[in-house]
Amino acid sequence: MSFYEILVFIHIFSAILGMGPGFMMIMVVSKSTNLTELRHAYAIRNRMHSITMVAGTLLLITGIWMGFINTYLFQQGWYVTSLVLFLVALAFGPLLLSPRSKPIKALLKNANGDSIPEEYEAMSKRLFFVERMENIIFLIIIALMILKPF
């Protein structure tokens, strides 16, 4: 197995481990019926997020590394578009997701009783909308990686 083939393996493996849980993060917290369940679901979601961050970093590193090995990739539209879209999705974290998730974390930490606070629904809808947009970006990237249309 060549070094390039090892990079491809790590890249694909990282995509599966990183994007799979990433697509499930909304579902994990959306079925909670009380505050205890919701807190637990967010704890699971946080662990899933850690996996997606490590795998996402490996995806970016291996993707760029493969480009440096096969420089013609930087002339391929699908590759450049995928890379740009990935960087856009990466920017979602600090620019769009964190400002929407921090108030939810604070709400869950400070809430009393076992009822889910009323304001959670509106807050989660704003967060999940952005997450769905990010998931669409990742689906486009996956399609570009498979089809290599241009």
GROMACS .gro file of C-alpha atoms in nm:
model
  150
    1MET     CA    1   0.000   0.000   0.000
    2SER     CA    2   0.149   0.333  -0.105
    3PHE     CA    3   0.158   0.640   0.117
    4TYR     CA    4  -0.107   0.802  -0.103
    5GLU     CA    5  -0.335   0.499  -0.063
    6ILE     CA    6  -0.289   0.522   0.314
    7LEU     CA    7  -0.397   0.888   0.297
    8VAL     CA    8  -0.703   0.792   0.092
    9PHE     CA    9  -0.790   0.524   0.349
   10ILE     CA   10  -0.755   0.768   0.640
   11HIS     CA   11  -0.953   1.029   0.445
   12ILE     CA   12  -1.248   0.797   0.375
   13PHE     CA   13  -1.240   0.645   0.722
   14SER     CA   14  -1.239   0.995   0.875
   15ALA     CA   15  -1.534   1.096   0.656
   16ILE     CA   16  -1.737   0.802   0.783
   17LEU     CA   17  -1.642   0.852   1.148
   18GLY     CA   18  -1.679   1.229   1.136
   19MET     CA   19  -1.973   1.297   0.912
   20GLY     CA   20  -2.187   1.004   1.023
   21PRO     CA   21  -2.220   1.125   1.383
   22GLY     CA   22  -2.240   1.483   1.260
   23PHE     CA   23  -2.556   1.405   1.064
   24MET     CA   24  -2.713   1.248   1.377
   25MET     CA   25  -2.647   1.530   1.622
   26ILE     CA   26  -2.989   1.694   1.581
   27MET     CA   27  -3.169   1.363   1.611
   28VAL     CA   28  -2.996   1.278   1.939
   29VAL     CA   29  -3.147   1.576   2.120
   30SER     CA   30  -3.477   1.615   1.938
   31LYS     CA   31  -3.666   1.331   2.109
   32SER     CA   32  -3.610   1.432   2.470
   33THR     CA   33  -3.930   1.470   2.671
   34ASN     CA   34  -3.791   1.620   2.993
   35LEU     CA   35  -3.494   1.819   3.115
   36THR     CA   36  -3.303   1.518   3.248
   37GLU     CA   37  -3.324   1.344   2.911
   38LEU     CA   38  -3.232   1.663   2.728
   39ARG     CA   39  -2.924   1.720   2.944
   40HIS     CA   40  -2.816   1.361   2.889
   41ALA     CA   41  -2.877   1.393   2.514
   42TYR     CA   42  -2.662   1.705   2.501
   43ALA     CA   43  -2.386   1.522   2.691
   44ILE     CA   44  -2.395   1.248   2.426
   45ARG     CA   45  -2.406   1.511   2.154
   46ASN     CA   46  -2.098   1.677   2.303
   47ARG     CA   47  -1.906   1.346   2.286
   48MET     CA   48  -2.018   1.300   1.927
   49HIS     CA   49  -1.897   1.651   1.850
   50SER     CA   50  -1.551   1.563   1.980
   51ILE     CA   51  -1.535   1.271   1.736
   52THR     CA   52  -1.649   1.489   1.446
   53MET     CA   53  -1.384   1.751   1.529
   54VAL     CA   54  -1.097   1.501   1.527
   55ALA     CA   55  -1.223   1.329   1.214
   56GLY     CA   56  -1.289   1.663   1.043
   57THR     CA   57  -0.933   1.773   1.115
   58LEU     CA   58  -0.802   1.448   0.966
   59LEU     CA   59  -1.026   1.501   0.663
   60LEU     CA   60  -0.883   1.844   0.598
   61ILE     CA   61  -0.522   1.739   0.657
   62THR     CA   62  -0.541   1.427   0.439
   63GLY     CA   63  -0.737   1.608   0.167
   64ILE     CA   64  -0.481   1.886   0.139
   65TRP     CA   65  -0.192   1.639   0.168
   66MET     CA   66  -0.330   1.438  -0.123
   67GLY     CA   67  -0.348   1.763  -0.318
   68PHE     CA   68   0.017   1.836  -0.249
   69ILE     CA   69   0.112   1.486  -0.364
   70ASN     CA   70  -0.106   1.508  -0.677
   71THR     CA   71  -0.094   1.880  -0.754
   72TYR     CA   72  -0.326   1.838  -1.053
   73LEU     CA   73  -0.608   1.814  -0.796
   74PHE     CA   74  -0.577   2.189  -0.739
   75GLN     CA   75  -0.680   2.229  -1.106
   76GLN     CA   76  -0.991   2.014  -1.063
   77GLY     CA   77  -1.311   2.210  -1.002
   78TRP     CA   78  -1.465   1.945  -0.779
   79TYR     CA   79  -1.157   1.938  -0.555
   80VAL     CA   80  -1.124   2.315  -0.519
   81THR     CA   81  -1.500   2.356  -0.468
   82SER     CA   82  -1.500   2.079  -0.205
   83LEU     CA   83  -1.210   2.239  -0.024
   84VAL     CA   84  -1.372   2.584  -0.025
   85LEU     CA   85  -1.705   2.440   0.093
   86PHE     CA   86  -1.528   2.247   0.369
   87LEU     CA   87  -1.358   2.566   0.488
   88VAL     CA   88  -1.694   2.747   0.481
   89ALA     CA   89  -1.849   2.466   0.688
   90LEU     CA   90  -1.553   2.481   0.925
   91ALA     CA   91  -1.617   2.853   0.977
   92PHE     CA   92  -1.977   2.773   1.076
   93GLY     CA   93  -1.849   2.651   1.415
   94PRO     CA   94  -1.716   2.972   1.566
   95LEU     CA   95  -1.924   3.213   1.357
   96LEU     CA   96  -2.272   3.057   1.357
   97LEU     CA   97  -2.297   2.742   1.570
   98SER     CA   98  -2.118   2.849   1.887
   99PRO     CA   99  -2.322   3.170   1.932
  100ARG     CA  100  -2.639   2.961   1.902
  101SER     CA  101  -2.529   2.667   2.117
  102LYS     CA  102  -2.375   2.855   2.413
  103PRO     CA  103  -2.708   3.003   2.526
  104ILE     CA  104  -2.864   2.656   2.509
  105LYS     CA  105  -2.583   2.511   2.723
  106ALA     CA  106  -2.632   2.792   2.976
  107LEU     CA  107  -3.009   2.740   2.975
  108LEU     CA  108  -2.973   2.367   3.040
  109LYS     CA  109  -2.716   2.426   3.312
  110ASN     CA  110  -2.927   2.681   3.499
  111ALA     CA  111  -3.275   2.535   3.445
  112ASN     CA  112  -3.460   2.397   3.747
  113GLY     CA  113  -3.717   2.121   3.768
  114ASP     CA  114  -3.762   1.853   3.507
  115SER     CA  115  -3.958   2.044   3.244
  116ILE     CA  116  -3.778   2.164   2.935
  117PRO     CA  117  -3.775   2.546   2.947
  118GLU     CA  118  -4.011   2.707   2.696
  119GLU     CA  119  -3.739   2.922   2.540
  120TYR     CA  120  -3.542   2.609   2.447
  121GLU     CA  121  -3.764   2.536   2.147
  122ALA     CA  122  -3.696   2.868   1.971
  123MET     CA  123  -3.326   2.853   2.060
  124SER     CA  124  -3.288   2.498   1.931
  125LYS     CA  125  -3.472   2.579   1.607
  126ARG     CA  126  -3.219   2.854   1.532
  127LEU     CA  127  -2.929   2.618   1.608
  128PHE     CA  128  -3.071   2.326   1.413
  129PHE     CA  129  -3.141   2.544   1.108
  130VAL     CA  130  -2.772   2.632   1.084
  131GLU     CA  131  -2.673   2.269   1.146
  132ARG     CA  132  -2.900   2.156   0.864
  133MET     CA  133  -2.739   2.413   0.631
  134GLU     CA  134  -2.399   2.277   0.730
  135ASN     CA  135  -2.518   1.921   0.666
  136ILE     CA  136  -2.632   2.025   0.319
  137ILE     CA  137  -2.285   2.163   0.252
  138PHE     CA  138  -2.134   1.830   0.363
  139LEU     CA  139  -2.375   1.637   0.139
  140ILE     CA  140  -2.267   1.853  -0.156
  141ILE     CA  141  -1.902   1.782  -0.071
  142ILE     CA  142  -1.971   1.408  -0.055
  143ALA     CA  143  -2.147   1.422  -0.394
  144LEU     CA  144  -1.854   1.614  -0.544
  145MET     CA  145  -1.605   1.363  -0.404
  146ILE     CA  146  -1.797   1.069  -0.550
  147LEU     CA  147  -1.903   1.213  -0.886
  148LYS     CA  148  -1.611   1.447  -0.961
  149PRO     CA  149  -1.837   1.628  -1.211
  150PHE     CA  150  -1.594   1.900  -1.318
   0.00000   0.00000   0.00000
